[in-house]
Coordinates of C-alpha atoms in Angstrom, one line a residue:
Chain A
M276 CA -41.0 -32.7 -98.2
P277 CA -40.0 -30.5 -94.9
M278 CA -41.8 -27.0 -94.5
R279 CA -40.2 -24.3 -96.5
S280 CA -39.9 -21.1 -95.0
F281 CA -40.9 -18.6 -97.8
L282 CA -40.1 -14.9 -97.8
D283 CA -42.7 -12.3 -98.0
F284 CA -42.4 -11.3 -101.6
E285 CA -42.6 -15.2 -102.3
K286 CA -46.3 -15.3 -101.2
P287 CA -47.9 -15.9 -104.4
I288 CA -45.5 -18.9 -105.2
A289 CA -46.1 -20.4 -101.7
E290 CA -49.8 -20.4 -102.4
L291 CA -49.3 -22.3 -105.6
E292 CA -46.9 -24.7 -104.2
G293 CA -49.4 -24.9 -101.2
K294 CA -52.0 -26.0 -103.8
I295 CA -49.8 -28.5 -105.5
E296 CA -49.3 -29.9 -102.1
E297 CA -52.9 -30.5 -101.6
L298 CA -53.7 -32.1 -104.9
R299 CA -50.8 -34.6 -104.4
H300 CA -52.3 -35.7 -101.0
L301 CA -55.8 -36.0 -102.9
T302 CA -54.1 -38.3 -105.7
D303 CA -55.0 -41.7 -105.9
A304 CA -52.5 -43.8 -107.7
G305 CA -52.8 -43.2 -111.4
D306 CA -55.4 -40.3 -111.3
I307 CA -54.4 -38.9 -114.5
N308 CA -56.4 -35.7 -114.2
I309 CA -55.0 -34.5 -111.1
A310 CA -51.4 -35.3 -112.2
E311 CA -52.1 -33.2 -115.2
E312 CA -53.5 -30.3 -112.8
V313 CA -50.1 -30.6 -110.8
G314 CA -47.9 -30.3 -113.8
K315 CA -49.8 -27.1 -115.1
L316 CA -49.4 -25.6 -111.7
Q317 CA -45.7 -26.5 -111.6
V318 CA -45.4 -24.8 -114.6
K319 CA -47.0 -21.8 -113.3
V320 CA -44.7 -21.9 -110.3
D321 CA -41.5 -22.1 -112.3
R322 CA -42.8 -19.0 -114.2
L323 CA -43.4 -17.3 -111.1
L324 CA -40.0 -17.8 -109.7
R325 CA -38.0 -17.2 -113.0
Q326 CA -40.2 -13.7 -113.0
T327 CA -39.8 -13.2 -109.1
Y328 CA -35.9 -14.1 -108.9
G329 CA -35.3 -12.6 -112.3
K330 CA -35.8 -8.8 -110.7
L331 CA -35.0 -9.1 -107.2
T332 CA -34.9 -5.6 -105.6
A333 CA -31.6 -5.0 -103.3
W334 CA -33.7 -5.5 -100.3
Q335 CA -35.2 -8.9 -101.4
K336 CA -31.9 -9.7 -102.0
V337 CA -31.0 -9.1 -98.4
Q338 CA -33.7 -11.4 -97.5
V339 CA -32.8 -14.3 -100.0
A340 CA -29.2 -14.0 -98.6
R341 CA -30.3 -14.6 -95.1
H342 CA -32.7 -17.3 -96.1
P343 CA -32.4 -19.9 -93.0
E344 CA -32.1 -22.7 -95.7
R345 CA -29.6 -21.2 -97.8
P346 CA -26.4 -23.6 -97.8
H347 CA -24.2 -23.4 -94.6
F348 CA -20.7 -24.3 -94.2
Q349 CA -21.6 -27.8 -93.0
D350 CA -23.2 -28.0 -96.3
V351 CA -20.3 -27.1 -98.1
V352 CA -18.5 -29.5 -96.3
R353 CA -21.0 -32.3 -96.8
I354 CA -21.4 -31.7 -100.5
L355 CA -18.0 -30.5 -102.0
V356 CA -15.3 -31.7 -99.5
E357 CA -14.3 -35.4 -99.4
D358 CA -12.0 -36.4 -96.2
Y359 CA -13.0 -33.7 -94.1
M360 CA -11.0 -33.3 -91.0
P361 CA -12.2 -30.3 -88.7
L362 CA -9.2 -28.3 -86.8
A363 CA -10.1 -26.6 -84.0
G364 CA -9.1 -23.7 -81.5
D365 CA -6.8 -20.4 -81.9
R366 CA -4.3 -22.0 -79.4
A367 CA -4.7 -19.0 -77.0
F368 CA -8.5 -18.7 -75.8
A369 CA -10.8 -21.0 -77.0
E370 CA -12.7 -22.8 -79.9
D371 CA -15.0 -20.2 -81.6
R372 CA -17.8 -22.3 -83.4
A373 CA -18.9 -19.1 -85.5
I374 CA -15.7 -20.0 -88.0
Q375 CA -15.4 -23.7 -88.7
G376 CA -12.5 -25.0 -90.6
G377 CA -10.4 -27.7 -91.6
I378 CA -8.3 -29.7 -94.0
G379 CA -10.0 -32.1 -96.9
R380 CA -10.2 -32.5 -100.4
L381 CA -11.8 -30.5 -103.0
R382 CA -12.1 -32.5 -106.5
G383 CA -9.5 -34.7 -105.1
R384 CA -7.2 -31.6 -103.9
S385 CA -6.1 -31.2 -100.6
V386 CA -6.9 -27.9 -99.5
I387 CA -7.6 -26.0 -96.3
V388 CA -11.5 -24.9 -96.2
M389 CA -13.1 -22.5 -93.4
G390 CA -16.1 -20.6 -93.1
T391 CA -18.4 -18.6 -91.0
E392 CA -21.3 -21.0 -89.9
K393 CA -25.0 -19.4 -88.8
G394 CA -26.4 -22.6 -87.9
A395 CA -29.4 -24.1 -89.3
D396 CA -32.0 -24.3 -86.4
T397 CA -32.3 -22.6 -83.1
G398 CA -30.1 -25.0 -81.0
E399 CA -27.2 -24.5 -83.8
R400 CA -27.7 -20.9 -84.1
V401 CA -27.0 -20.6 -80.6
K402 CA -24.1 -22.7 -80.7
H403 CA -22.7 -21.1 -83.6
N404 CA -23.4 -17.6 -82.0
F405 CA -25.2 -16.8 -85.2
G406 CA -22.2 -16.9 -87.3
M407 CA -20.9 -13.8 -85.5
A408 CA -17.3 -14.7 -84.7
K409 CA -15.0 -13.4 -81.7
P410 CA -11.4 -12.9 -81.7
E411 CA -10.6 -16.4 -81.3
G412 CA -12.6 -17.2 -84.4
Y413 CA -10.2 -14.7 -86.4
R414 CA -7.1 -15.9 -84.8
K415 CA -8.0 -19.5 -85.8
A416 CA -8.5 -18.5 -89.1
R417 CA -5.2 -16.7 -89.1
R418 CA -3.5 -20.4 -87.8
L419 CA -5.2 -22.0 -90.6
M420 CA -4.0 -19.8 -93.2
E421 CA -0.6 -20.4 -91.8
L422 CA -0.8 -24.1 -91.8
A423 CA -1.8 -23.8 -95.5
D424 CA 1.1 -21.7 -96.1
R425 CA 3.4 -24.1 -94.5
F426 CA 2.1 -27.2 -96.4
R427 CA 1.3 -25.2 -99.7
L428 CA -2.1 -25.8 -99.8
P429 CA -4.9 -23.7 -101.4
V430 CA -7.1 -21.9 -98.9
I431 CA -10.9 -21.9 -99.6
T432 CA -13.2 -19.5 -97.6
F433 CA -17.0 -19.4 -97.4
V434 CA -18.5 -16.4 -96.0
D435 CA -22.1 -16.0 -94.5
T436 CA -22.2 -13.6 -91.5
P437 CA -23.9 -10.7 -90.0
G438 CA -20.5 -9.7 -88.9
A439 CA -18.0 -9.6 -86.3
Y440 CA -19.8 -10.1 -82.7
P441 CA -20.2 -6.8 -80.9
G442 CA -19.8 -7.9 -77.3
V443 CA -18.1 -6.9 -74.0
D444 CA -15.7 -10.3 -74.3
A445 CA -15.0 -9.8 -77.8
E446 CA -13.7 -6.2 -77.2
Q447 CA -11.6 -7.4 -74.1
R448 CA -9.9 -9.7 -76.3
G449 CA -9.3 -7.5 -79.2
Q450 CA -11.6 -7.9 -81.8
A451 CA -10.2 -5.3 -84.1
E452 CA -6.7 -6.7 -83.8
A453 CA -8.1 -10.0 -84.6
I454 CA -9.8 -9.1 -87.6
A455 CA -6.7 -6.9 -88.6
R456 CA -4.4 -9.6 -88.5
A457 CA -6.8 -12.1 -90.2
I458 CA -7.0 -9.7 -93.3
E459 CA -3.1 -9.2 -93.0
A460 CA -2.7 -13.2 -93.1
C461 CA -5.1 -13.6 -96.1
L462 CA -2.8 -10.8 -98.0
K463 CA 0.5 -12.4 -96.9
L464 CA -0.4 -15.9 -98.0
R465 CA 1.9 -17.4 -100.7
V466 CA -0.8 -19.9 -102.1
P467 CA -3.9 -19.3 -103.4
L468 CA -7.0 -17.7 -101.7
V469 CA -10.4 -18.2 -103.1
A470 CA -13.1 -16.4 -101.3
C471 CA -16.9 -17.4 -101.6
I472 CA -19.6 -15.0 -100.1
V473 CA -22.3 -17.8 -100.2
G474 CA -25.1 -15.8 -98.3
E475 CA -24.4 -12.5 -96.0
G476 CA -20.9 -10.7 -96.5
G477 CA -21.2 -8.7 -93.2
S478 CA -18.7 -6.0 -93.0
G479 CA -15.1 -6.6 -90.9
G480 CA -16.2 -10.0 -90.3
A481 CA -16.5 -10.6 -94.0
I482 CA -13.3 -9.1 -95.2
A483 CA -11.3 -10.8 -92.6
L484 CA -11.7 -14.1 -94.7
A485 CA -12.1 -12.7 -98.0
A486 CA -9.2 -10.4 -99.1
G487 CA -8.7 -13.3 -101.7
D488 CA -7.1 -13.8 -105.0
K489 CA -10.8 -14.5 -106.6
V490 CA -13.7 -13.5 -104.8
L491 CA -16.9 -15.5 -106.1
M492 CA -20.3 -14.5 -105.1
L493 CA -23.5 -16.7 -105.3
E494 CA -26.1 -15.0 -107.5
H495 CA -28.1 -13.7 -104.6
A496 CA -25.4 -13.2 -101.9
I497 CA -24.8 -9.6 -100.6
Y498 CA -21.8 -8.0 -99.3
S499 CA -21.6 -4.9 -97.6
V500 CA -19.9 -2.2 -95.3
I501 CA -22.9 -2.2 -92.9
S502 CA -26.3 -3.7 -92.6
P503 CA -28.8 -1.8 -94.4
E504 CA -30.8 -1.9 -90.9
G505 CA -27.4 -0.4 -89.4
C506 CA -27.1 2.1 -92.3
A507 CA -30.8 3.2 -92.0
S508 CA -30.9 3.8 -88.5
I509 CA -27.5 6.1 -88.4
L510 CA -28.1 8.0 -91.8
W511 CA -31.7 8.0 -92.2
R512 CA -32.3 7.9 -88.1
S513 CA -34.7 5.0 -88.4
A514 CA -34.2 1.4 -89.2
D515 CA -37.7 1.7 -91.3
H516 CA -35.6 3.0 -94.2
A517 CA -33.5 -0.1 -94.5
Q518 CA -34.9 -1.0 -98.0
D519 CA -33.6 2.8 -99.1
A520 CA -30.3 1.9 -97.6
A521 CA -29.9 -1.5 -99.1
E522 CA -30.3 0.1 -102.4
A523 CA -27.8 2.8 -101.7
L524 CA -25.2 0.6 -100.4
K525 CA -24.8 -1.1 -104.0
L526 CA -24.4 -4.5 -102.0
T527 CA -25.6 -7.2 -104.7
A528 CA -23.4 -9.4 -106.2
Q529 CA -24.2 -7.5 -109.5
D530 CA -23.0 -4.5 -107.9
L531 CA -19.9 -5.7 -106.6
L532 CA -19.1 -7.3 -109.9
R533 CA -19.3 -3.9 -111.7
L534 CA -17.3 -2.4 -108.8
G535 CA -14.6 -4.8 -109.3
V536 CA -14.8 -6.1 -105.9
A537 CA -16.2 -9.5 -106.9
D538 CA -14.6 -11.2 -109.5
E539 CA -17.2 -13.7 -110.7
I540 CA -20.9 -14.4 -109.9
V541 CA -22.0 -18.0 -109.8
P542 CA -25.8 -18.6 -110.9
E543 CA -28.1 -20.0 -108.3
P544 CA -30.7 -22.6 -109.1
L545 CA -34.2 -21.4 -110.1
G546 CA -35.6 -19.5 -107.0
G547 CA -32.5 -19.4 -105.3
A548 CA -29.7 -21.5 -103.5
H549 CA -32.2 -22.3 -100.5
R550 CA -34.4 -24.3 -102.9
D551 CA -31.4 -26.6 -103.9
P552 CA -28.4 -26.2 -101.7
K553 CA -26.6 -29.4 -103.5
A554 CA -27.1 -27.8 -107.0
A555 CA -26.0 -24.3 -105.5
L556 CA -22.8 -25.8 -104.1
D557 CA -22.0 -28.0 -107.0
A558 CA -22.3 -25.1 -109.2
L559 CA -20.1 -23.0 -106.9
G560 CA -17.7 -26.1 -106.6
E561 CA -17.0 -26.1 -110.5
R562 CA -16.0 -22.4 -110.3
I563 CA -13.7 -22.8 -107.4
E564 CA -12.2 -25.7 -109.4
W565 CA -11.5 -23.5 -112.2
A566 CA -10.3 -20.8 -110.0
L567 CA -7.9 -22.9 -108.5
Q568 CA -6.8 -24.3 -111.9
Q569 CA -5.8 -20.6 -112.6
L570 CA -3.8 -20.2 -109.5
V571 CA -2.2 -23.4 -108.2
G572 CA 1.4 -23.5 -109.4
Q573 CA 1.9 -19.8 -109.7
D574 CA 5.2 -19.0 -107.7
G575 CA 4.3 -17.8 -104.1
G576 CA 5.7 -14.4 -104.5
T577 CA 3.8 -13.9 -107.7
L578 CA 0.7 -14.7 -106.1
K579 CA 1.2 -12.4 -103.2
A580 CA 2.2 -9.4 -105.7
R581 CA -0.8 -9.9 -107.9
R582 CA -3.3 -10.2 -105.0
R583 CA -1.6 -7.0 -103.7
S584 CA -2.0 -5.2 -106.8
K585 CA -5.5 -6.4 -107.2
F586 CA -6.4 -4.6 -104.1
L587 CA -4.6 -1.7 -104.5
E588 CA -5.9 -0.9 -107.8
M589 CA -9.5 -1.4 -106.5
G590 CA -12.1 1.5 -107.0
K591 CA -9.6 3.0 -109.6
K592 CA -11.4 1.7 -112.5
G593 CA -14.9 0.3 -113.4
L594 CA -16.6 3.4 -111.9
S595 CA -19.4 5.3 -113.5
Chain B
M226 CA -37.1 58.1 -91.0
N227 CA -35.6 60.3 -88.7
W228 CA -31.9 60.7 -87.0
L229 CA -33.0 58.4 -84.1
T230 CA -33.4 55.5 -86.0
N231 CA -31.1 56.2 -89.2
F232 CA -28.2 57.1 -86.9
V233 CA -28.4 56.7 -83.3
R234 CA -29.7 52.8 -83.4
P235 CA -26.6 51.6 -85.5
K236 CA -24.2 53.4 -83.8
I237 CA -25.5 51.9 -80.7
R238 CA -25.8 48.5 -82.2
A239 CA -22.0 49.0 -83.0
L240 CA -21.2 49.7 -79.6
V241 CA -23.1 46.6 -78.3
R242 CA -21.4 44.6 -80.9
K243 CA -17.8 45.6 -80.0
A244 CA -18.7 44.7 -76.4
E245 CA -19.9 41.2 -77.2
V246 CA -17.5 38.5 -76.5
P247 CA -16.7 36.6 -79.6
E248 CA -17.8 32.7 -78.8
N249 CA -14.4 31.0 -79.3
L250 CA -12.6 32.6 -76.8
W251 CA -14.0 30.3 -74.1
H252 CA -14.3 26.6 -74.4
K253 CA -16.5 24.3 -72.1
C254 CA -14.6 21.2 -71.3
P255 CA -16.8 18.2 -72.5
S256 CA -15.6 16.0 -69.6
C257 CA -15.7 18.3 -66.2
G258 CA -17.6 21.5 -67.9
Q259 CA -15.2 24.0 -66.7
M260 CA -14.8 27.1 -68.8
L261 CA -11.3 27.1 -70.4
F262 CA -9.6 30.4 -72.0
H263 CA -8.6 29.6 -75.5
R264 CA -5.0 30.7 -75.1
D265 CA -4.7 28.4 -72.0
L266 CA -6.0 25.6 -73.8
E267 CA -3.9 26.0 -76.7
A268 CA -0.8 26.5 -74.6
N269 CA -1.8 23.1 -72.8
L270 CA -2.0 21.1 -76.2
Y271 CA -6.0 21.1 -75.8
V272 CA -5.9 19.4 -72.5
C273 CA -8.2 20.5 -69.8
Q274 CA -6.0 22.1 -67.0
H275 CA -8.7 21.0 -64.5
C276 CA -9.6 17.5 -65.3
G277 CA -6.7 16.6 -67.7
H278 CA -9.6 15.4 -70.7
H279 CA -7.8 15.3 -74.0
M280 CA -10.0 17.0 -76.4
R281 CA -10.2 16.2 -80.1
L282 CA -7.8 17.8 -82.2
Q283 CA -7.8 19.4 -85.6
A284 CA -5.5 17.7 -88.0
K285 CA -3.4 20.6 -88.6
R286 CA -3.1 21.3 -84.9
R287 CA -2.0 17.7 -84.3
L288 CA 0.7 18.0 -86.9
A289 CA 1.9 21.5 -85.3
M290 CA 2.5 19.5 -82.1
L291 CA 3.8 16.4 -83.5
F292 CA 7.1 17.8 -85.3
D293 CA 10.0 19.3 -84.0
G294 CA 9.5 23.3 -84.0
G295 CA 5.8 22.3 -85.4
V296 CA 7.4 22.5 -88.7
S297 CA 6.2 19.9 -91.2
T298 CA 5.3 20.0 -95.0
T299 CA 2.0 18.7 -96.0
I300 CA 1.7 16.9 -99.0
E301 CA -0.6 17.1 -101.5
L302 CA -2.9 13.9 -101.7
P303 CA -3.8 11.9 -104.6
K304 CA -7.1 12.6 -106.2
A305 CA -9.7 9.6 -105.5
A306 CA -13.1 8.8 -107.1
V307 CA -15.8 11.2 -105.5
D308 CA -18.8 9.9 -104.6
P309 CA -18.5 6.6 -106.5
L310 CA -21.8 5.1 -105.5
R311 CA -23.6 8.6 -106.2
F312 CA -25.1 7.9 -102.6
R313 CA -27.8 9.6 -101.3
D314 CA -29.6 9.1 -97.7
R315 CA -31.6 12.4 -96.5
Q316 CA -28.9 14.3 -98.1
R317 CA -26.6 13.7 -100.9
Y318 CA -23.4 12.5 -100.2
G319 CA -21.7 15.0 -102.4
E320 CA -23.5 17.7 -100.4
R321 CA -22.1 16.2 -97.3
L322 CA -18.6 16.3 -98.7
K323 CA -18.7 19.8 -99.7
E324 CA -20.1 21.2 -96.3
A325 CA -17.2 19.0 -94.4
Q326 CA -14.8 20.6 -96.7
E327 CA -16.0 24.0 -96.0
K328 CA -16.2 23.3 -92.2
T329 CA -12.5 21.8 -92.0
G330 CA -10.7 23.4 -95.1
N331 CA -9.6 19.8 -95.8
A332 CA -10.0 17.6 -98.9
D333 CA -11.1 14.8 -97.0
A334 CA -10.7 13.2 -93.5
I335 CA -6.9 13.2 -93.4
L336 CA -3.6 14.9 -93.9
V337 CA -0.2 13.6 -94.5
A338 CA 3.0 15.3 -94.0
H339 CA 6.5 14.7 -93.5
G340 CA 9.1 16.2 -91.3
T341 CA 11.5 15.3 -88.2
I342 CA 10.7 14.3 -84.9
G343 CA 13.6 14.3 -82.4
G344 CA 15.7 14.5 -85.6
H345 CA 14.2 11.5 -87.2
A346 CA 12.4 11.5 -90.4
V347 CA 8.7 10.9 -90.0
V348 CA 5.8 10.8 -92.0
A349 CA 2.6 11.2 -90.4
A350 CA -0.9 10.7 -91.4
V351 CA -3.5 12.5 -89.2
F352 CA -7.3 11.9 -89.1
D353 CA -9.6 14.8 -88.7
F354 CA -12.8 13.9 -87.0
E355 CA -14.5 17.1 -87.9
F356 CA -14.6 15.8 -91.4
M357 CA -17.5 13.3 -91.3
G358 CA -16.3 11.9 -88.0
G359 CA -13.0 10.9 -89.7
S360 CA -14.8 8.3 -91.6
M361 CA -12.4 6.0 -94.2
G362 CA -13.5 6.1 -97.5
M363 CA -11.2 5.8 -100.8
A364 CA -9.7 9.2 -100.4
V365 CA -8.6 8.3 -96.8
G366 CA -7.2 4.9 -97.9
E367 CA -5.3 6.5 -101.0
A368 CA -3.9 8.8 -98.5
L369 CA -2.7 6.1 -96.3
V370 CA -1.3 4.4 -99.2
A371 CA 0.7 7.6 -100.3
A372 CA 1.7 8.2 -96.6
A373 CA 3.3 4.5 -96.5
Q374 CA 5.1 5.3 -99.9
L375 CA 6.3 8.4 -98.9
A376 CA 7.9 6.9 -95.6
V377 CA 9.5 4.0 -97.9
L378 CA 10.8 6.6 -100.4
Q379 CA 12.3 8.9 -97.5
Q380 CA 13.3 5.9 -95.3
A381 CA 11.1 7.5 -92.9
A382 CA 9.2 6.3 -89.8
L383 CA 5.4 6.0 -90.5
I384 CA 3.1 7.7 -87.7
A385 CA -0.5 7.0 -88.2
V386 CA -2.9 9.1 -85.8
P387 CA -6.6 7.8 -86.1
S388 CA -9.6 9.7 -84.8
S389 CA -12.3 7.9 -86.7
G390 CA -15.8 6.4 -86.5
G391 CA -14.8 3.7 -89.0
A392 CA -15.5 3.1 -92.6
R393 CA -17.5 5.6 -94.6
M394 CA -21.0 4.1 -95.2
Q395 CA -21.6 6.2 -98.2
E396 CA -18.8 4.8 -100.1
G397 CA -20.4 1.2 -99.6
I398 CA -18.4 -1.7 -100.1
L399 CA -15.3 0.6 -101.4
S400 CA -14.9 1.9 -98.0
L401 CA -14.7 -1.4 -96.7
M402 CA -12.0 -2.5 -99.3
Q403 CA -9.9 0.3 -97.5
M404 CA -9.4 -2.2 -94.7
P405 CA -7.2 -4.6 -96.8
R406 CA -5.8 -1.6 -98.9
T407 CA -4.5 0.2 -95.6
V408 CA -3.3 -3.2 -94.2
L409 CA -1.0 -3.5 -97.5
A410 CA 0.1 0.2 -97.2
V411 CA 1.4 -0.2 -93.7
E412 CA 3.0 -3.7 -94.8
D413 CA 5.3 -2.0 -97.3
V414 CA 6.7 0.2 -94.4
K415 CA 7.2 -2.8 -92.3
E416 CA 8.8 -4.6 -94.9
A417 CA 11.5 -1.8 -95.7
G418 CA 12.4 -2.2 -92.0
L419 CA 11.0 1.2 -90.9
P420 CA 9.0 1.7 -87.6
Y421 CA 5.3 2.0 -87.9
I422 CA 3.8 3.8 -84.8
V423 CA 0.2 4.4 -84.2
I424 CA -1.4 6.7 -81.7
L425 CA -4.8 5.9 -81.0
T426 CA -6.7 9.0 -80.2
D427 CA -10.4 9.5 -79.1
P428 CA -12.2 8.0 -80.9
T429 CA -10.8 5.1 -83.0
T430 CA -13.6 2.5 -83.9
G431 CA -15.0 0.3 -86.7
G432 CA -13.2 -0.6 -89.9
V433 CA -10.4 1.8 -89.0
T434 CA -9.6 -0.1 -85.8
A435 CA -9.7 -3.4 -87.4
S436 CA -7.3 -2.7 -90.1
F437 CA -4.1 -0.5 -90.0
A438 CA -4.9 1.0 -86.6
M439 CA -4.1 -2.2 -84.7
L440 CA -1.2 -3.1 -86.7
G441 CA 1.3 -0.8 -85.2
D442 CA 4.8 -1.9 -84.1
I443 CA 4.2 0.2 -81.1
A444 CA 0.6 1.1 -80.1
I445 CA 0.3 4.2 -78.2
A446 CA -3.3 5.6 -77.1
E447 CA -4.0 9.1 -75.7
P448 CA -5.6 9.1 -72.1
G449 CA -9.4 8.4 -72.2
A450 CA -9.2 8.0 -75.7
V451 CA -12.1 5.5 -76.9
V452 CA -10.9 3.0 -78.8
G453 CA -12.6 -0.4 -80.1
F454 CA -14.1 -2.4 -82.7
A455 CA -18.1 -2.3 -82.1
G456 CA -19.6 1.2 -81.0
A457 CA -20.7 0.9 -77.2
R458 CA -24.3 1.5 -78.0
V459 CA -24.4 -1.1 -80.4
I460 CA -22.6 -3.5 -77.7
A461 CA -25.2 -2.3 -74.9
E462 CA -28.2 -2.9 -77.2
T463 CA -26.8 -6.4 -78.1
I464 CA -26.0 -7.8 -74.7
R465 CA -28.6 -5.6 -73.0
E466 CA -26.3 -4.9 -70.0
Q467 CA -24.4 -2.2 -68.8
L468 CA -21.0 -1.9 -69.8
P469 CA -18.2 -2.2 -67.5
D470 CA -16.4 1.1 -66.0
G471 CA -14.0 2.8 -68.4
F472 CA -15.1 0.0 -71.1
Q473 CA -13.0 0.7 -74.5
R474 CA -11.1 3.6 -73.0
A475 CA -7.2 4.0 -73.5
E476 CA -6.6 2.7 -69.8
Y477 CA -8.7 -0.3 -70.4
L478 CA -7.0 -1.2 -73.5
L479 CA -3.7 -1.2 -71.6
D480 CA -5.0 -3.3 -69.1
H481 CA -6.2 -5.8 -71.6
G482 CA -2.9 -5.9 -73.3
M483 CA -4.1 -3.9 -76.6
V484 CA -1.7 -1.2 -76.4
D485 CA 2.0 -0.7 -75.4
M486 CA 1.5 2.4 -73.4
V487 CA -1.0 5.5 -72.8
V488 CA 0.6 8.6 -73.2
P489 CA -0.4 12.1 -72.2
R490 CA -0.3 14.8 -75.3
H491 CA 2.3 16.8 -73.4
K492 CA 4.9 13.8 -73.4
L493 CA 4.1 12.5 -76.8
R494 CA 6.8 14.0 -78.9
E495 CA 9.5 13.2 -76.3
T496 CA 8.1 9.5 -76.4
L497 CA 8.2 9.1 -79.9
A498 CA 11.5 11.0 -80.1
R499 CA 12.7 8.2 -77.5
L500 CA 11.3 5.3 -79.4
L501 CA 12.6 6.4 -82.8
D502 CA 16.0 6.8 -81.2
L503 CA 16.0 3.3 -79.7
L504 CA 14.5 1.7 -82.8
R505 CA 16.4 3.4 -85.5
R506 CA 19.8 3.8 -83.7
P507 CA 20.1 0.3 -82.3
G508 CA 24.1 0.4 -82.0
P509 CA 26.1 1.6 -78.9
T510 CA 25.9 5.2 -78.9
A511 CA 28.0 7.6 -81.2
E512 CA 30.3 8.7 -78.4
V513 CA 31.6 5.2 -77.4
L514 CA 32.2 4.2 -80.9
S515 CA 33.8 7.2 -82.5
L516 CA 35.5 9.3 -79.7
P517 CA 38.3 7.1 -78.4
R518 CA 41.2 9.0 -80.4
S519 CA 39.7 12.4 -78.9
D520 CA 41.1 13.9 -76.1
A521 CA 37.5 13.8 -74.3
A522 CA 37.7 9.9 -74.9
A523 CA 41.1 9.4 -73.8
A524 CA 40.4 11.4 -70.7
A525 CA 37.6 9.2 -70.1
S526 CA 39.3 5.9 -70.8
R527 CA 41.6 7.1 -68.1
A528 CA 38.8 7.5 -66.1
D529 CA 37.6 4.5 -66.7
G530 CA 40.7 2.6 -66.1
A531 CA 41.2 4.6 -62.7
R532 CA 37.9 3.4 -61.7
S533 CA 38.3 -0.2 -62.7
G534 CA 41.8 -0.2 -60.7
Q535 CA 39.8 0.6 -57.8
D536 CA 37.4 -2.2 -58.2

């Protein structure tokens, strides 16, 4: 088993699992006593996971959503998409590896899939710029949406990004305009758009891919207008208040469902999607398929009009 | 007490007070530091006479200098949910809102008005940076939707004048949702075949730039205005390098192809009038079309004939 990264609040779980590992190493084949002990400890671990993950604070959810082993876009492609053909470039400046996309089959149906990719190890994270896209990334996203429209293929997006890249080159090439046009492209689509917030939904860089007919969120994903750290340093004048900001921002999937921004929460495996990315993505795939069944076949004009009124009505109901 | 404290002292105070100069008579230019007399400043549209620095404008002043004769009708804006998240940082958001309302006299960070520019019907949505940094929450989003609807209803052009730090954090995700909402709003104006013009003023950043503000049919920026997505401080911290000279200024944007033109404030109304004329009266000018039978036209055509005869 590869080394798992544990979050601070998972310490008691880490200790128990460490013990289990030790015992397994001790086990001579067929030692019943040790097997029994391992079984008991495993029950304890499960109970602890259930307790911990059943009542995560907003700040803990932020950490889970950013967990390095959380399913990445490359896992989505590997687990959910058959016959995947990656498509590259914005046809104007560059290929932005922070946003990946292509064409493939999801449960037999041809779709355009795209998503932000943070990268799974240090080398990959640098290659994918930690999932922070530049204008060319958003322009590629727009290009792929237009391609989907032309061939009447549904679009599925997967969002896991700290946000759009804040850099001189990104500004020079019109980061704001690129994001605005990507949002516009989402809203103009005459084919279904199902957006999935898988990990971190960071501000403008997230909504650029997520102005969809259905917005699904994994159970411990977050989606926010600003990172809790950024918010704390502006409003509390200190990043030390990130926990307070995380609470105040109402950024959990559960908050967003209540506010009508997310349409559905997809439950994660016990202890979070990072413990079993395949199970998490299989569950997500089920719900995407269900959403597509509702949307595919609807007339393009109707889809667009309904998406439009969904966003225009947002914030008008469901508020306390 | 005696007459000295009861009578003389207040009298003296009153005298001194009369002699005091009210603070708002003189303004210091934030760019060159020169002291500017308020009447001169007002006459010069709040542009520094010494260095040309364009100061930030209150929304009502902007409206007054935008429309023909300074005349426009401000519309009542739709009510949006107030403090939907019951947000509290070091201070309650509700209190911050009240303070901003008292300070500016506006309900939120935007005013919407209609009138004419160069005789053309125009609806303008103007931000007030003094109101919580012109940040965009539900009320601002709702105002832009209303402005777009009014423009379509009146078959008027829509002019947006953002001046905003971006989304209003205190409304969390609902402020982020104003990005798609405002994109939809201006989309309606465009689909109705009406011009949508943006005047980018200092400063326009974040979620406001990354939505309706960068989608204008025509994009105009005021000289020196800072316009961008990420704030300069955030970028400097990320790349740990010195930012280029004039970074994110209007002129830099023009050089990088992000805006059509940089227009000084005193040329703004005239520029808008010309643009609206060109966009909304595309045919040959009225004189050529309707005057052939009049004496003037006959004279003109005789003159034309004479001229072509000479050719």
